[in-house]
mmCIF file of C-alpha atoms in Angstrom:
data_model
loop_
_atom_site.group_PDB
_atom_site.id
_atom_site.type_symbol
_atom_site.label_atom_id
_atom_site.label_comp_id
_atom_site.label_asym_id
_atom_site.label_seq_id
_atom_site.Cartn_x
_atom_site.Cartn_y
_atom_site.Cartn_z
ATOM 1 C CA MET E 1 65.151 113.149 85.499
ATOM 2 C CA ALA E 2 68.358 113.162 83.153
ATOM 3 C CA SER E 3 71.331 111.216 84.642
ATOM 4 C CA SER E 4 74.473 113.193 85.376
ATOM 5 C CA ASN E 5 77.479 112.558 83.294
ATOM 6 C CA LYS E 6 79.205 114.827 86.004
ATOM 7 C CA ASP E 7 83.017 113.613 87.483
ATOM 8 C CA PRO E 8 81.833 113.012 91.135
ATOM 9 C CA CYS E 9 85.277 112.922 91.611
ATOM 10 C CA LYS E 10 85.398 116.907 91.528
ATOM 11 C CA LYS E 11 84.651 119.123 93.757
ATOM 12 C CA GLU E 12 82.239 122.130 92.743
ATOM 13 C CA MET E 13 82.042 124.429 95.937
ATOM 14 C CA THR E 14 84.564 124.983 98.731
ATOM 15 C CA TYR E 15 84.663 122.692 101.703
ATOM 16 C CA PRO E 16 86.260 122.943 105.446
ATOM 17 C CA ALA E 17 89.386 122.248 105.713
ATOM 18 C CA LYS E 18 89.734 118.511 106.632
ATOM 19 C CA CYS E 19 91.856 118.225 110.080
ATOM 20 C CA VAL E 20 93.869 114.594 110.455
ATOM 21 C CA TYR E 21 91.297 112.729 112.937
ATOM 22 C CA VAL E 22 92.963 110.277 116.037
ATOM 23 C CA SER E 23 90.512 108.694 118.270
ATOM 24 C CA ASN E 24 92.610 108.507 121.495
ATOM 25 C CA PRO E 25 91.323 110.452 124.689
ATOM 26 C CA TYR E 26 94.180 109.350 126.651
ATOM 27 C CA LEU E 27 95.999 111.803 124.658
ATOM 28 C CA GLU E 28 94.252 115.021 126.048
ATOM 29 C CA THR E 29 95.395 114.142 129.556
ATOM 30 C CA MET E 30 99.115 113.463 128.839
ATOM 31 C CA ASN E 31 101.205 115.743 130.249
ATOM 32 C CA GLU E 32 104.109 115.450 126.560
ATOM 33 C CA ASP E 33 103.556 113.095 123.496
ATOM 34 C CA ILE E 34 106.853 111.417 122.541
ATOM 35 C CA LEU E 35 107.074 110.091 119.514
ATOM 36 C CA TYR E 36 109.752 107.764 120.469
ATOM 37 C CA HIS E 37 110.842 106.050 117.106
ATOM 38 C CA PHE E 38 110.617 109.336 115.560
ATOM 39 C CA ASP E 39 113.008 111.108 118.142
ATOM 40 C CA LEU E 40 110.560 113.912 118.857
ATOM 41 C CA GLY E 41 108.093 115.291 121.198
ATOM 42 C CA THR E 42 105.582 118.057 122.204
ATOM 43 C CA LYS E 43 107.602 119.605 124.741
ATOM 44 C CA THR E 44 110.805 119.729 123.076
ATOM 45 C CA HIS E 45 110.016 120.398 119.572
ATOM 46 C CA ASP E 46 107.373 122.780 118.204
ATOM 47 C CA PHE E 47 105.047 120.782 115.840
ATOM 48 C CA ARG E 48 102.714 123.594 114.890
ATOM 49 C CA ALA E 49 106.129 125.265 113.421
ATOM 50 C CA MET E 50 107.683 122.498 112.205
ATOM 51 C CA PHE E 51 104.649 120.789 110.178
ATOM 52 C CA GLY E 52 101.936 122.895 110.228
ATOM 53 C CA ASP E 53 102.130 123.533 106.450
ATOM 54 C CA VAL E 54 102.401 119.744 105.038
ATOM 55 C CA LYS E 55 99.913 118.998 102.669
ATOM 56 C CA PHE E 56 101.314 115.679 101.333
ATOM 57 C CA VAL E 57 102.667 112.602 103.408
ATOM 58 C CA CYS E 58 104.630 110.137 101.049
ATOM 59 C CA VAL E 59 105.707 106.850 103.359
ATOM 60 C CA GLY E 60 107.860 104.092 101.606
ATOM 61 C CA GLY E 61 110.386 100.943 102.921
ATOM 62 C CA SER E 62 113.479 102.557 101.985
ATOM 63 C CA ALA E 63 115.435 105.397 103.824
ATOM 64 C CA SER E 64 117.274 105.962 100.944
ATOM 65 C CA ARG E 65 114.350 106.220 99.039
ATOM 66 C CA MET E 66 112.879 108.368 100.669
ATOM 67 C CA LYS E 67 115.720 110.886 100.774
ATOM 68 C CA ALA E 68 115.863 110.659 97.196
ATOM 69 C CA PHE E 69 112.171 111.376 96.891
ATOM 70 C CA SER E 70 112.551 114.128 98.947
ATOM 71 C CA GLN E 71 115.223 115.314 96.833
ATOM 72 C CA TYR E 72 113.220 115.058 93.473
ATOM 73 C CA MET E 73 110.378 116.869 95.043
ATOM 74 C CA ASN E 74 112.822 119.937 95.936
ATOM 75 C CA GLU E 75 113.888 120.446 91.834
ATOM 76 C CA LEU E 76 109.995 119.098 91.060
ATOM 77 C CA LEU E 77 108.496 122.076 92.997
ATOM 78 C CA GLY E 78 111.075 124.757 92.155
ATOM 79 C CA LEU E 79 111.990 124.736 95.764
ATOM 80 C CA GLY E 80 115.912 123.925 95.246
ATOM 81 C CA ARG E 81 117.975 121.337 93.444
ATOM 82 C CA ALA E 82 118.134 117.349 93.309
ATOM 83 C CA THR E 83 121.321 117.523 94.772
ATOM 84 C CA ASP E 84 120.275 119.427 97.585
ATOM 85 C CA ASP E 85 121.162 117.547 100.721
ATOM 86 C CA ILE E 86 118.065 117.809 102.758
ATOM 87 C CA PRO E 87 118.555 116.943 106.326
ATOM 88 C CA ASN E 88 116.917 114.051 108.427
ATOM 89 C CA ILE E 89 114.734 115.159 110.904
ATOM 90 C CA CYS E 90 114.912 111.857 112.676
ATOM 91 C CA ALA E 91 118.575 112.015 112.747
ATOM 92 C CA HIS E 92 119.204 110.320 116.330
ATOM 93 C CA THR E 93 117.851 107.553 115.565
ATOM 94 C CA ASP E 94 117.700 104.512 113.306
ATOM 95 C CA ARG E 95 114.128 103.816 113.317
ATOM 96 C CA TYR E 96 113.014 106.087 110.616
ATOM 97 C CA SER E 97 113.785 108.604 108.459
ATOM 98 C CA MET E 98 111.780 111.864 107.775
ATOM 99 C CA TYR E 99 112.535 114.594 104.994
ATOM 100 C CA LYS E 100 110.828 117.544 104.573
ATOM 101 C CA VAL E 101 110.246 119.969 101.227
ATOM 102 C CA GLY E 102 107.986 122.727 101.286
ATOM 103 C CA PRO E 103 104.192 120.536 101.572
ATOM 104 C CA VAL E 104 105.843 117.337 101.582
ATOM 105 C CA LEU E 105 106.586 114.780 104.034
ATOM 106 C CA ALA E 106 108.531 111.989 102.631
ATOM 107 C CA VAL E 107 109.147 108.876 105.799
ATOM 108 C CA SER E 108 110.897 105.531 105.608
ATOM 109 C CA HIS E 109 108.297 102.830 107.299
ATOM 110 C CA GLY E 110 110.802 99.600 106.919
ATOM 111 C CA MET E 111 109.399 96.442 105.965
ATOM 112 C CA GLY E 112 106.333 94.559 106.761
ATOM 113 C CA ILE E 113 102.629 95.496 108.759
ATOM 114 C CA PRO E 114 104.717 96.115 112.505
ATOM 115 C CA SER E 115 106.757 98.274 110.983
ATOM 116 C CA ILE E 116 105.018 100.716 109.075
ATOM 117 C CA SER E 117 101.814 100.437 111.744
ATOM 118 C CA ILE E 118 104.296 102.114 114.534
ATOM 119 C CA MET E 119 105.251 104.356 111.853
ATOM 120 C CA LEU E 120 101.825 105.701 111.102
ATOM 121 C CA HIS E 121 100.859 105.587 114.912
ATOM 122 C CA GLU E 122 103.340 108.236 115.169
ATOM 123 C CA LEU E 123 102.942 110.191 112.076
ATOM 124 C CA ILE E 124 98.990 110.544 112.645
ATOM 125 C CA LYS E 125 99.536 112.100 115.780
ATOM 126 C CA LEU E 126 102.119 114.525 114.468
ATOM 127 C CA LEU E 127 100.326 115.476 112.191
ATOM 128 C CA CYS E 128 97.554 115.951 114.202
ATOM 129 C CA HIS E 129 99.678 118.005 116.847
ATOM 130 C CA ALA E 130 100.682 120.030 113.847
ATOM 131 C CA LYS E 131 96.893 120.630 113.230
ATOM 132 C CA CYS E 132 97.571 120.397 109.590
ATOM 133 C CA THR E 133 94.617 120.065 107.202
ATOM 134 C CA ASP E 134 93.737 118.530 103.759
ATOM 135 C CA VAL E 135 97.016 116.307 104.270
ATOM 136 C CA VAL E 136 96.560 113.400 101.176
ATOM 137 C CA ALA E 137 99.015 110.517 102.212
ATOM 138 C CA PHE E 138 100.672 107.808 99.872
ATOM 139 C CA ARG E 139 102.859 104.977 99.946
ATOM 140 C CA ILE E 140 105.642 104.344 97.286
ATOM 141 C CA GLY E 141 107.477 101.169 96.439
ATOM 142 C CA THR E 142 107.635 98.142 94.877
ATOM 143 C CA SER E 143 105.926 94.747 94.830
ATOM 144 C CA GLY E 144 106.068 91.319 93.003
ATOM 145 C CA GLY E 145 103.324 91.901 89.901
ATOM 146 C CA ILE E 146 100.687 88.771 88.721
ATOM 147 C CA GLY E 147 100.236 88.521 84.869
ATOM 148 C CA LEU E 148 101.937 92.410 84.686
ATOM 149 C CA GLN E 149 104.947 93.295 82.948
ATOM 150 C CA PRO E 150 107.978 93.948 84.957
ATOM 151 C CA GLY E 151 107.861 97.741 85.747
ATOM 152 C CA THR E 152 103.764 98.276 85.647
ATOM 153 C CA VAL E 153 102.686 100.100 88.384
ATOM 154 C CA VAL E 154 99.932 99.280 90.230
ATOM 155 C CA ILE E 155 97.192 101.968 92.122
ATOM 156 C CA THR E 156 95.708 100.001 94.781
ATOM 157 C CA LYS E 157 91.875 100.120 94.852
ATOM 158 C CA VAL E 158 91.812 97.538 97.495
ATOM 159 C CA SER E 159 94.348 95.609 99.725
ATOM 160 C CA VAL E 160 93.250 92.115 100.207
ATOM 161 C CA ASP E 161 94.713 89.638 102.415
ATOM 162 C CA ALA E 162 96.207 86.064 102.277
ATOM 163 C CA SER E 163 92.572 84.918 101.533
ATOM 164 C CA PHE E 164 91.328 87.730 99.607
ATOM 165 C CA ASN E 165 89.298 89.371 102.120
ATOM 166 C CA ALA E 166 89.277 93.424 101.843
ATOM 167 C CA CYS E 167 90.049 94.254 106.127
ATOM 168 C CA PHE E 168 92.643 94.440 108.034
ATOM 169 C CA GLU E 169 93.082 92.200 111.486
ATOM 170 C CA GLN E 170 94.394 93.699 114.336
ATOM 171 C CA ASN E 171 94.718 91.997 117.419
ATOM 172 C CA THR E 172 93.721 94.116 120.555
ATOM 173 C CA LEU E 173 93.377 92.786 124.016
ATOM 174 C CA GLY E 174 93.301 89.207 122.786
ATOM 175 C CA MET E 175 90.483 90.549 120.261
ATOM 176 C CA ILE E 176 90.300 90.721 116.599
ATOM 177 C CA VAL E 177 89.060 93.397 115.248
ATOM 178 C CA THR E 178 89.009 94.223 111.271
ATOM 179 C CA TYR E 179 89.208 97.450 109.978
ATOM 180 C CA PRO E 180 87.939 97.887 106.007
ATOM 181 C CA THR E 181 91.312 98.691 103.413
ATOM 182 C CA VAL E 182 89.114 100.323 100.360
ATOM 183 C CA LEU E 183 91.718 103.057 99.316
ATOM 184 C CA ASN E 184 90.651 106.269 98.192
ATOM 185 C CA GLU E 185 88.696 106.083 94.985
ATOM 186 C CA CYS E 186 89.379 109.636 93.261
ATOM 187 C CA LEU E 187 92.557 109.842 94.233
ATOM 188 C CA ALA E 188 93.463 106.617 92.228
ATOM 189 C CA GLN E 189 92.078 108.358 89.305
ATOM 190 C CA GLU E 190 93.165 111.236 89.692
ATOM 191 C CA LEU E 191 96.685 109.449 89.681
ATOM 192 C CA LEU E 192 96.053 107.309 86.495
ATOM 193 C CA LYS E 193 95.458 110.717 84.564
ATOM 194 C CA CYS E 194 98.572 111.702 86.421
ATOM 195 C CA ASN E 195 99.946 108.458 84.365
ATOM 196 C CA LYS E 196 98.556 109.936 80.967
ATOM 197 C CA GLU E 197 100.058 113.173 81.014
ATOM 198 C CA ILE E 198 103.975 111.619 82.016
ATOM 199 C CA ASP E 199 103.170 108.854 79.322
ATOM 200 C CA GLN E 200 106.665 106.939 80.130
ATOM 201 C CA PHE E 201 105.570 103.625 81.284
ATOM 202 C CA ASN E 202 102.231 101.332 81.620
ATOM 203 C CA ALA E 203 99.822 102.052 85.234
ATOM 204 C CA ILE E 204 96.743 100.518 86.419
ATOM 205 C CA ILE E 205 94.291 100.305 88.855
ATOM 206 C CA GLY E 206 94.017 96.882 90.882
ATOM 207 C CA THR E 207 93.626 94.994 93.758
ATOM 208 C CA THR E 208 96.624 94.268 96.561
ATOM 209 C CA LEU E 209 97.410 91.305 98.269
ATOM 210 C CA CYS E 210 99.406 92.481 101.422
ATOM 211 C CA THR E 211 101.190 89.726 103.066
ATOM 212 C CA SER E 212 103.110 89.507 106.554
ATOM 213 C CA ASP E 213 105.859 87.434 104.890
ATOM 214 C CA PHE E 214 108.342 87.568 101.727
ATOM 215 C CA TYR E 215 108.092 83.843 100.989
ATOM 216 C CA GLU E 216 106.162 81.120 102.459
ATOM 217 C CA GLY E 217 103.463 84.024 103.013
ATOM 218 C CA GLN E 218 103.874 84.856 99.094
ATOM 219 C CA ALA E 219 103.815 81.406 98.109
ATOM 220 C CA ARG E 220 107.524 81.557 96.630
ATOM 221 C CA LEU E 221 109.389 78.265 96.439
ATOM 222 C CA ASP E 222 113.295 79.967 97.446
ATOM 223 C CA GLY E 223 112.833 80.695 101.075
ATOM 224 C CA ALA E 224 114.683 78.562 103.632
ATOM 225 C CA PHE E 225 111.330 76.502 104.034
ATOM 226 C CA CYS E 226 108.993 75.158 101.860
ATOM 227 C CA ASN E 227 105.829 72.521 102.738
ATOM 228 C CA TYR E 228 103.858 73.189 99.337
ATOM 229 C CA THR E 229 104.089 72.279 95.442
ATOM 230 C CA TYR E 230 104.991 73.843 92.418
ATOM 231 C CA GLU E 231 101.700 73.168 91.262
ATOM 232 C CA ASP E 232 100.133 74.560 95.031
ATOM 233 C CA LYS E 233 102.296 77.464 94.088
ATOM 234 C CA MET E 234 100.711 78.298 90.697
ATOM 235 C CA ASN E 235 97.176 76.982 91.552
ATOM 236 C CA TYR E 236 97.052 80.036 94.414
ATOM 237 C CA LEU E 237 98.689 82.970 92.404
ATOM 238 C CA HIS E 238 96.422 82.232 89.450
ATOM 239 C CA CYS E 239 93.286 82.015 92.428
ATOM 240 C CA ALA E 240 94.628 85.441 93.337
ATOM 241 C CA TYR E 241 94.486 86.648 89.935
ATOM 242 C CA GLU E 242 90.918 85.646 89.226
ATOM 243 C CA ALA E 243 90.084 87.820 92.754
ATOM 244 C CA GLY E 244 91.392 91.154 90.772
ATOM 245 C CA VAL E 245 95.121 90.614 92.412
ATOM 246 C CA ARG E 246 97.269 92.390 90.287
ATOM 247 C CA ASN E 247 100.528 92.504 92.814
ATOM 248 C CA ILE E 248 101.853 91.663 95.994
ATOM 249 C CA GLU E 249 103.391 93.550 98.875
ATOM 250 C CA MET E 250 103.678 93.484 102.700
ATOM 251 C CA GLU E 251 102.046 97.169 103.667
ATOM 252 C CA SER E 252 98.891 98.291 101.842
ATOM 253 C CA SER E 253 96.751 97.036 104.428
ATOM 254 C CA VAL E 254 97.719 98.998 107.729
ATOM 255 C CA PHE E 255 98.156 101.831 105.752
ATOM 256 C CA ALA E 256 94.623 101.935 103.951
ATOM 257 C CA ALA E 257 92.670 101.051 107.263
ATOM 258 C CA MET E 258 94.696 103.536 108.923
ATOM 259 C CA CYS E 259 94.104 105.867 105.896
ATOM 260 C CA ASN E 260 90.627 105.253 106.765
ATOM 261 C CA ARG E 261 90.596 105.637 110.394
ATOM 262 C CA SER E 262 92.259 109.179 110.651
ATOM 263 C CA GLY E 263 90.343 110.577 107.660
ATOM 264 C CA LEU E 264 93.240 110.421 105.463
ATOM 265 C CA PRO E 265 92.504 110.173 101.428
ATOM 266 C CA GLY E 266 95.735 107.703 100.664
ATOM 267 C CA ALA E 267 96.760 105.780 97.793
ATOM 268 C CA VAL E 268 100.069 103.221 97.731
ATOM 269 C CA VAL E 269 101.473 103.325 94.538
ATOM 270 C CA CYS E 270 103.772 100.241 93.395
ATOM 271 C CA VAL E 271 105.884 99.514 90.746
ATOM 272 C CA THR E 272 106.206 95.365 90.189
ATOM 273 C CA LEU E 273 109.622 94.092 89.584
ATOM 274 C CA LEU E 274 109.041 90.680 88.291
ATOM 275 C CA ASP E 275 105.960 88.384 86.919
ATOM 276 C CA ARG E 276 105.076 85.768 90.347
ATOM 277 C CA LEU E 277 103.370 83.790 87.511
ATOM 278 C CA GLN E 278 107.093 83.409 85.489
ATOM 279 C CA GLY E 279 109.003 82.958 88.517
ATOM 280 C CA ASP E 280 110.164 83.848 92.358
ATOM 281 C CA GLN E 281 113.375 85.646 92.167
ATOM 282 C CA ILE E 282 113.907 89.372 90.193
ATOM 283 C CA GLY E 283 116.832 88.917 87.654
ATOM 284 C CA SER E 284 116.851 92.138 86.578
ATOM 285 C CA SER E 285 119.534 94.247 86.180
ATOM 286 C CA HIS E 286 120.099 97.281 88.917
ATOM 287 C CA GLU E 287 120.165 99.870 86.546
ATOM 288 C CA VAL E 288 116.760 98.736 85.418
ATOM 289 C CA LEU E 289 115.615 98.441 88.933
ATOM 290 C CA GLU E 290 116.777 101.710 89.836
ATOM 291 C CA GLU E 291 114.893 103.031 86.942
ATOM 292 C CA TYR E 292 111.809 100.942 88.167
ATOM 293 C CA GLN E 293 111.759 102.012 91.189
ATOM 294 C CA GLU E 294 112.031 105.754 90.052
ATOM 295 C CA ARG E 295 108.195 105.253 87.998
ATOM 296 C CA PRO E 296 106.136 105.764 91.720
ATOM 297 C CA GLN E 297 107.928 108.701 92.418
ATOM 298 C CA LYS E 298 107.371 110.478 89.088
ATOM 299 C CA LEU E 299 103.537 109.429 89.223
ATOM 300 C CA VAL E 300 102.947 110.547 92.664
ATOM 301 C CA GLY E 301 105.353 113.613 91.994
ATOM 302 C CA CYS E 302 103.224 114.715 89.128
ATOM 303 C CA TYR E 303 100.050 114.676 91.088
ATOM 304 C CA ILE E 304 101.441 116.988 93.705
ATOM 305 C CA LYS E 305 103.137 119.202 91.595
ATOM 306 C CA LYS E 306 99.716 119.648 90.078
ATOM 307 C CA THR E 307 98.091 120.173 92.980
ATOM 308 C CA PHE E 308 100.915 122.529 94.187
ATOM 309 C CA CYS E 309 100.276 124.709 91.974
ATOM 310 C CA LYS E 310 97.148 124.952 91.706
ATOM 311 C CA LYS E 311 97.206 126.577 95.435
#
């Protein structure tokens, strides 16, 4: 038989709407589900009315960055101006912030695996309670690059741990359970196509190292403690590069794992602020860093606009 050259990522038929999946039989027995860290509850809020039309979820560490993203999408989708003051849905809690613009929900997650894990549990339940369908999830943020020019955007193919294993380990009841951390390949390729359309900065698909610490966990020499040498650091980073790692951050593994568990197509899109093979501290100006941080927003925004305009 002749081989097919068709793009496997392109749909050639109409598929039924796909819901966000949760796996917890106890949720059905609860009189009310209180999403404590969002200050939202199924008795006090109409989730279907508030969030039922959400098709795109974008999460990032900084509350101010997620507000800026929502304002950017407000203008990009022709729903308002970038200067509009988008209200924070979670204004009565200081844990996370949440902004909604049309079909786009932007949520902050803080720093590190524990913080984003808590947020994702409640976010996935929110999407399920709202009966959202065909949702796509993104994490945008900053990272340290390995062997890349600062300002390069890395679209994560797979997230690996400190030993370069492609899995997320969850300690549940004293037992270690592992979950795969491969992200949606088709979504990554679509984002790379968007970058070619934007043609303003370099973007690649690569492996991302997810750590539980900013300093020793990332082989930095500038923390309060350091019990390894410069040579040890460089050997480790070169081993990471040989394993395909092109950037380092602190949330991608649990994001990938929970997207897989819930059936959400997910992408991690992070800009590199420095090349860790050249040093540990970020030396670029505030203006340069601000422009770098806008790059993942532009890439994800391009994808959302293309998809939104098709509907």
